[in-house]
């Protein structure tokens, strides 16, 4: 599905597509995750390392009596086998830079908040990989 296809305004699918499009178009992330960047939405069974994956998308109402709005919480993880914690931190940093310096565009609405609320790097249970985790909050309002 391309971002040009029509989806209902204010859906989790639109926000998900906007985030993935933003990340996949970022030059810094192509350096970190390859060309094309290995940034997946669950469509890759056993992706090559390093990679990033959209883990969860939560949607809730954030509107008021005057404005229709939605809040989204997305979790994006990274996985790396080599380079240790420092390299895993570089991958998380590259994702942060892309998400903090480029504004999301959601058709039919406007993004009023785009904020990383959590970022960390953890060693996997098998002690062989590092997993980065970013949690992103997005609030959208309908265009007037």
JSON list of C-alpha atoms in Angstrom, two decimals:
[
{"chain": "A", "resi": 1, "resn": "UNK", "atom": "CA", "xyz": [0.00, 0.00, 0.00]},
{"chain": "A", "resi": 2, "resn": "UNK", "atom": "CA", "xyz": [1.41, 3.40, -0.89]},
{"chain": "A", "resi": 3, "resn": "UNK", "atom": "CA", "xyz": [0.94, 6.48, 1.25]},
{"chain": "A", "resi": 4, "resn": "UNK", "atom": "CA", "xyz": [-1.02, 8.01, -1.65]},
{"chain": "A", "resi": 5, "resn": "UNK", "atom": "CA", "xyz": [-3.87, 5.49, -1.22]},
{"chain": "A", "resi": 6, "resn": "UNK", "atom": "CA", "xyz": [-6.88, 6.81, 0.58]},
{"chain": "A", "resi": 7, "resn": "UNK", "atom": "CA", "xyz": [-7.47, 5.77, 4.19]},
{"chain": "A", "resi": 8, "resn": "UNK", "atom": "CA", "xyz": [-9.99, 7.15, 6.66]},
{"chain": "A", "resi": 9, "resn": "UNK", "atom": "CA", "xyz": [-8.72, 10.33, 8.36]},
{"chain": "A", "resi": 10, "resn": "UNK", "atom": "CA", "xyz": [-7.07, 9.85, 11.72]},
{"chain": "A", "resi": 11, "resn": "UNK", "atom": "CA", "xyz": [-6.45, 6.12, 11.60]},
{"chain": "A", "resi": 12, "resn": "UNK", "atom": "CA", "xyz": [-3.61, 4.17, 13.14]},
{"chain": "A", "resi": 13, "resn": "UNK", "atom": "CA", "xyz": [-2.88, 2.87, 9.62]},
{"chain": "A", "resi": 14, "resn": "UNK", "atom": "CA", "xyz": [-2.26, 6.40, 8.32]},
{"chain": "A", "resi": 15, "resn": "UNK", "atom": "CA", "xyz": [0.01, 7.32, 11.21]},
{"chain": "A", "resi": 16, "resn": "UNK", "atom": "CA", "xyz": [1.90, 4.02, 10.89]},
{"chain": "A", "resi": 17, "resn": "UNK", "atom": "CA", "xyz": [2.44, 4.59, 7.16]},
{"chain": "A", "resi": 18, "resn": "UNK", "atom": "CA", "xyz": [3.58, 8.18, 7.79]},
{"chain": "A", "resi": 19, "resn": "UNK", "atom": "CA", "xyz": [6.14, 7.05, 10.39]},
{"chain": "A", "resi": 20, "resn": "UNK", "atom": "CA", "xyz": [7.47, 4.25, 8.18]},
{"chain": "A", "resi": 21, "resn": "UNK", "atom": "CA", "xyz": [7.68, 6.55, 5.14]},
{"chain": "A", "resi": 22, "resn": "UNK", "atom": "CA", "xyz": [9.55, 9.19, 7.17]},
{"chain": "A", "resi": 23, "resn": "UNK", "atom": "CA", "xyz": [12.04, 6.65, 8.51]},
{"chain": "A", "resi": 24, "resn": "UNK", "atom": "CA", "xyz": [12.62, 4.86, 5.21]},
{"chain": "A", "resi": 25, "resn": "UNK", "atom": "CA", "xyz": [13.29, 8.18, 3.41]},
{"chain": "A", "resi": 26, "resn": "UNK", "atom": "CA", "xyz": [15.92, 9.38, 5.91]},
{"chain": "A", "resi": 27, "resn": "UNK", "atom": "CA", "xyz": [19.50, 9.36, 4.56]},
{"chain": "A", "resi": 28, "resn": "UNK", "atom": "CA", "xyz": [21.00, 8.78, 8.01]},
{"chain": "A", "resi": 29, "resn": "UNK", "atom": "CA", "xyz": [18.89, 5.69, 8.49]},
{"chain": "A", "resi": 30, "resn": "UNK", "atom": "CA", "xyz": [19.93, 4.34, 5.10]},
{"chain": "A", "resi": 31, "resn": "UNK", "atom": "CA", "xyz": [23.52, 4.54, 6.39]},
{"chain": "A", "resi": 32, "resn": "UNK", "atom": "CA", "xyz": [22.59, 2.76, 9.62]},
{"chain": "A", "resi": 33, "resn": "UNK", "atom": "CA", "xyz": [20.16, 0.16, 8.27]},
{"chain": "A", "resi": 34, "resn": "UNK", "atom": "CA", "xyz": [21.22, -0.30, 4.63]},
{"chain": "A", "resi": 35, "resn": "UNK", "atom": "CA", "xyz": [19.71, 0.67, 1.30]},
{"chain": "A", "resi": 36, "resn": "UNK", "atom": "CA", "xyz": [16.81, 0.26, 1.22]},
{"chain": "A", "resi": 37, "resn": "UNK", "atom": "CA", "xyz": [16.74, 0.62, 4.99]},
{"chain": "A", "resi": 38, "resn": "UNK", "atom": "CA", "xyz": [15.77, -2.49, 6.91]},
{"chain": "A", "resi": 39, "resn": "UNK", "atom": "CA", "xyz": [12.87, -0.84, 8.71]},
{"chain": "A", "resi": 40, "resn": "UNK", "atom": "CA", "xyz": [10.02, -3.31, 8.93]},
{"chain": "A", "resi": 41, "resn": "UNK", "atom": "CA", "xyz": [6.39, -3.43, 9.92]},
{"chain": "A", "resi": 42, "resn": "UNK", "atom": "CA", "xyz": [6.37, -7.14, 10.66]},
{"chain": "A", "resi": 43, "resn": "UNK", "atom": "CA", "xyz": [6.59, -8.06, 6.98]},
{"chain": "A", "resi": 44, "resn": "UNK", "atom": "CA", "xyz": [10.09, -9.55, 7.25]},
{"chain": "A", "resi": 45, "resn": "UNK", "atom": "CA", "xyz": [10.29, -13.01, 8.84]},
{"chain": "A", "resi": 46, "resn": "UNK", "atom": "CA", "xyz": [14.05, -13.19, 9.46]},
{"chain": "A", "resi": 47, "resn": "UNK", "atom": "CA", "xyz": [15.52, -9.82, 8.48]},
{"chain": "A", "resi": 48, "resn": "UNK", "atom": "CA", "xyz": [19.24, -9.14, 8.07]},
{"chain": "A", "resi": 49, "resn": "UNK", "atom": "CA", "xyz": [20.96, -7.33, 10.94]},
{"chain": "A", "resi": 50, "resn": "UNK", "atom": "CA", "xyz": [20.87, -4.55, 11.95]},
{"chain": "A", "resi": 51, "resn": "UNK", "atom": "CA", "xyz": [17.21, -3.74, 11.50]},
{"chain": "A", "resi": 52, "resn": "UNK", "atom": "CA", "xyz": [14.39, -1.72, 13.01]},
{"chain": "A", "resi": 53, "resn": "UNK", "atom": "CA", "xyz": [10.85, -2.95, 13.44]},
{"chain": "A", "resi": 54, "resn": "UNK", "atom": "CA", "xyz": [7.58, -1.27, 14.31]},
{"chain": "A", "resi": 55, "resn": "UNK", "atom": "CA", "xyz": [6.43, -3.31, 17.31]},
{"chain": "A", "resi": 56, "resn": "UNK", "atom": "CA", "xyz": [3.18, -1.80, 18.58]},
{"chain": "A", "resi": 57, "resn": "UNK", "atom": "CA", "xyz": [0.71, 0.94, 17.69]},
{"chain": "A", "resi": 58, "resn": "UNK", "atom": "CA", "xyz": [-1.88, 2.07, 20.23]},
{"chain": "A", "resi": 59, "resn": "UNK", "atom": "CA", "xyz": [-4.64, 4.54, 19.41]},
{"chain": "A", "resi": 60, "resn": "UNK", "atom": "CA", "xyz": [-6.82, 6.52, 21.81]},
{"chain": "A", "resi": 61, "resn": "UNK", "atom": "CA", "xyz": [-9.16, 9.48, 21.70]},
{"chain": "A", "resi": 62, "resn": "UNK", "atom": "CA", "xyz": [-7.50, 12.78, 22.60]},
{"chain": "A", "resi": 63, "resn": "UNK", "atom": "CA", "xyz": [-10.23, 15.13, 21.44]},
{"chain": "A", "resi": 64, "resn": "UNK", "atom": "CA", "xyz": [-12.30, 17.67, 23.25]},
{"chain": "A", "resi": 65, "resn": "UNK", "atom": "CA", "xyz": [-15.70, 19.25, 22.70]},
{"chain": "A", "resi": 66, "resn": "UNK", "atom": "CA", "xyz": [-14.14, 21.63, 20.17]},
{"chain": "A", "resi": 67, "resn": "UNK", "atom": "CA", "xyz": [-11.53, 19.51, 18.39]},
{"chain": "A", "resi": 68, "resn": "UNK", "atom": "CA", "xyz": [-11.44, 15.93, 17.12]},
{"chain": "A", "resi": 69, "resn": "UNK", "atom": "CA", "xyz": [-8.04, 14.47, 17.97]},
{"chain": "A", "resi": 70, "resn": "UNK", "atom": "CA", "xyz": [-6.35, 11.10, 18.33]},
{"chain": "A", "resi": 71, "resn": "UNK", "atom": "CA", "xyz": [-3.28, 10.06, 20.33]},
{"chain": "A", "resi": 72, "resn": "UNK", "atom": "CA", "xyz": [-0.96, 7.29, 19.13]},
{"chain": "A", "resi": 73, "resn": "UNK", "atom": "CA", "xyz": [1.79, 5.48, 20.98]},
{"chain": "A", "resi": 74, "resn": "UNK", "atom": "CA", "xyz": [4.24, 3.57, 18.81]},
{"chain": "A", "resi": 75, "resn": "UNK", "atom": "CA", "xyz": [7.07, 1.28, 19.88]},
{"chain": "A", "resi": 76, "resn": "UNK", "atom": "CA", "xyz": [9.98, 0.88, 17.46]},
{"chain": "A", "resi": 77, "resn": "UNK", "atom": "CA", "xyz": [12.75, -1.60, 18.23]},
{"chain": "A", "resi": 78, "resn": "UNK", "atom": "CA", "xyz": [16.20, -2.15, 16.78]},
{"chain": "A", "resi": 79, "resn": "UNK", "atom": "CA", "xyz": [18.26, -5.32, 16.75]},
{"chain": "A", "resi": 80, "resn": "UNK", "atom": "CA", "xyz": [22.00, -5.69, 16.27]},
{"chain": "A", "resi": 81, "resn": "UNK", "atom": "CA", "xyz": [24.43, -8.56, 16.71]},
{"chain": "A", "resi": 82, "resn": "UNK", "atom": "CA", "xyz": [27.77, -6.78, 16.49]},
{"chain": "A", "resi": 83, "resn": "UNK", "atom": "CA", "xyz": [29.29, -3.62, 17.88]},
{"chain": "A", "resi": 84, "resn": "UNK", "atom": "CA", "xyz": [28.00, -4.00, 21.41]},
{"chain": "A", "resi": 85, "resn": "UNK", "atom": "CA", "xyz": [25.96, -1.51, 23.37]},
{"chain": "A", "resi": 86, "resn": "UNK", "atom": "CA", "xyz": [27.71, 1.48, 21.75]},
{"chain": "A", "resi": 87, "resn": "UNK", "atom": "CA", "xyz": [26.59, 0.44, 18.26]},
{"chain": "A", "resi": 88, "resn": "UNK", "atom": "CA", "xyz": [23.05, -0.26, 19.48]},
{"chain": "A", "resi": 89, "resn": "UNK", "atom": "CA", "xyz": [23.00, 3.25, 20.99]},
{"chain": "A", "resi": 90, "resn": "UNK", "atom": "CA", "xyz": [24.09, 4.66, 17.60]},
{"chain": "A", "resi": 91, "resn": "UNK", "atom": "CA", "xyz": [21.15, 2.91, 15.92]},
{"chain": "A", "resi": 92, "resn": "UNK", "atom": "CA", "xyz": [18.70, 4.28, 18.47]},
{"chain": "A", "resi": 93, "resn": "UNK", "atom": "CA", "xyz": [20.30, 7.72, 18.08]},
{"chain": "A", "resi": 94, "resn": "UNK", "atom": "CA", "xyz": [19.83, 7.62, 14.31]},
{"chain": "A", "resi": 95, "resn": "UNK", "atom": "CA", "xyz": [16.14, 6.81, 14.74]},
{"chain": "A", "resi": 96, "resn": "UNK", "atom": "CA", "xyz": [15.77, 9.58, 17.33]},
{"chain": "A", "resi": 97, "resn": "UNK", "atom": "CA", "xyz": [17.38, 12.15, 15.02]},
{"chain": "A", "resi": 98, "resn": "UNK", "atom": "CA", "xyz": [15.01, 11.25, 12.19]},
{"chain": "A", "resi": 99, "resn": "UNK", "atom": "CA", "xyz": [11.93, 11.35, 14.43]},
{"chain": "A", "resi": 100, "resn": "UNK", "atom": "CA", "xyz": [12.93, 14.56, 16.22]},
{"chain": "A", "resi": 101, "resn": "UNK", "atom": "CA", "xyz": [14.05, 16.60, 13.21]},
{"chain": "A", "resi": 102, "resn": "UNK", "atom": "CA", "xyz": [11.45, 15.74, 10.56]},
{"chain": "A", "resi": 103, "resn": "UNK", "atom": "CA", "xyz": [7.76, 16.52, 10.86]},
{"chain": "A", "resi": 104, "resn": "UNK", "atom": "CA", "xyz": [5.25, 13.79, 10.11]},
{"chain": "A", "resi": 105, "resn": "UNK", "atom": "CA", "xyz": [2.61, 14.47, 7.50]},
{"chain": "A", "resi": 106, "resn": "UNK", "atom": "CA", "xyz": [-0.73, 12.70, 7.90]},
{"chain": "A", "resi": 107, "resn": "UNK", "atom": "CA", "xyz": [-3.29, 13.18, 5.09]},
{"chain": "A", "resi": 108, "resn": "UNK", "atom": "CA", "xyz": [-6.46, 14.95, 6.21]},
{"chain": "A", "resi": 109, "resn": "UNK", "atom": "CA", "xyz": [-5.03, 15.92, 9.57]},
{"chain": "A", "resi": 110, "resn": "UNK", "atom": "CA", "xyz": [-2.22, 17.74, 11.25]},
{"chain": "A", "resi": 111, "resn": "UNK", "atom": "CA", "xyz": [0.28, 16.48, 13.76]},
{"chain": "A", "resi": 112, "resn": "UNK", "atom": "CA", "xyz": [0.22, 18.67, 16.87]},
{"chain": "A", "resi": 113, "resn": "UNK", "atom": "CA", "xyz": [2.64, 16.56, 18.93]},
{"chain": "A", "resi": 114, "resn": "UNK", "atom": "CA", "xyz": [5.46, 14.26, 17.87]},
{"chain": "A", "resi": 115, "resn": "UNK", "atom": "CA", "xyz": [7.56, 13.32, 20.88]},
{"chain": "A", "resi": 116, "resn": "UNK", "atom": "CA", "xyz": [9.88, 10.52, 21.91]},
{"chain": "A", "resi": 117, "resn": "UNK", "atom": "CA", "xyz": [8.91, 9.60, 25.44]},
{"chain": "A", "resi": 118, "resn": "UNK", "atom": "CA", "xyz": [11.34, 6.72, 26.04]},
{"chain": "A", "resi": 119, "resn": "UNK", "atom": "CA", "xyz": [14.52, 5.29, 24.54]},
{"chain": "A", "resi": 120, "resn": "UNK", "atom": "CA", "xyz": [16.81, 2.56, 25.87]},
{"chain": "A", "resi": 121, "resn": "UNK", "atom": "CA", "xyz": [19.16, -0.23, 24.83]},
{"chain": "A", "resi": 122, "resn": "UNK", "atom": "CA", "xyz": [18.94, -3.67, 26.43]},
{"chain": "A", "resi": 123, "resn": "UNK", "atom": "CA", "xyz": [20.90, -6.89, 26.06]},
{"chain": "A", "resi": 124, "resn": "UNK", "atom": "CA", "xyz": [18.77, -9.75, 24.76]},
{"chain": "A", "resi": 125, "resn": "UNK", "atom": "CA", "xyz": [18.08, -12.80, 26.90]},
{"chain": "A", "resi": 126, "resn": "UNK", "atom": "CA", "xyz": [20.52, -14.91, 24.85]},
{"chain": "A", "resi": 127, "resn": "UNK", "atom": "CA", "xyz": [23.30, -12.37, 25.65]},
{"chain": "A", "resi": 128, "resn": "UNK", "atom": "CA", "xyz": [24.29, -12.27, 21.94]},
{"chain": "A", "resi": 129, "resn": "UNK", "atom": "CA", "xyz": [22.26, -9.32, 20.68]},
{"chain": "A", "resi": 130, "resn": "UNK", "atom": "CA", "xyz": [21.31, -5.83, 21.72]},
{"chain": "A", "resi": 131, "resn": "UNK", "atom": "CA", "xyz": [17.79, -4.49, 21.41]},
{"chain": "A", "resi": 132, "resn": "UNK", "atom": "CA", "xyz": [17.03, -0.79, 21.22]},
{"chain": "A", "resi": 133, "resn": "UNK", "atom": "CA", "xyz": [13.58, 0.51, 22.02]},
{"chain": "A", "resi": 134, "resn": "UNK", "atom": "CA", "xyz": [11.94, 3.85, 21.26]},
{"chain": "A", "resi": 135, "resn": "UNK", "atom": "CA", "xyz": [8.46, 4.87, 22.30]},
{"chain": "A", "resi": 136, "resn": "UNK", "atom": "CA", "xyz": [6.93, 7.67, 20.28]},
{"chain": "A", "resi": 137, "resn": "UNK", "atom": "CA", "xyz": [3.79, 9.68, 21.06]},
{"chain": "A", "resi": 138, "resn": "UNK", "atom": "CA", "xyz": [1.89, 11.39, 18.27]},
{"chain": "A", "resi": 139, "resn": "UNK", "atom": "CA", "xyz": [-1.25, 13.49, 18.56]},
{"chain": "A", "resi": 140, "resn": "UNK", "atom": "CA", "xyz": [-3.22, 14.42, 15.45]},
{"chain": "A", "resi": 141, "resn": "UNK", "atom": "CA", "xyz": [-6.14, 16.77, 14.91]},
{"chain": "A", "resi": 142, "resn": "UNK", "atom": "CA", "xyz": [-8.52, 16.77, 11.97]},
{"chain": "A", "resi": 143, "resn": "UNK", "atom": "CA", "xyz": [-8.04, 19.54, 9.42]},
{"chain": "A", "resi": 144, "resn": "UNK", "atom": "CA", "xyz": [-10.65, 22.24, 9.82]}
]
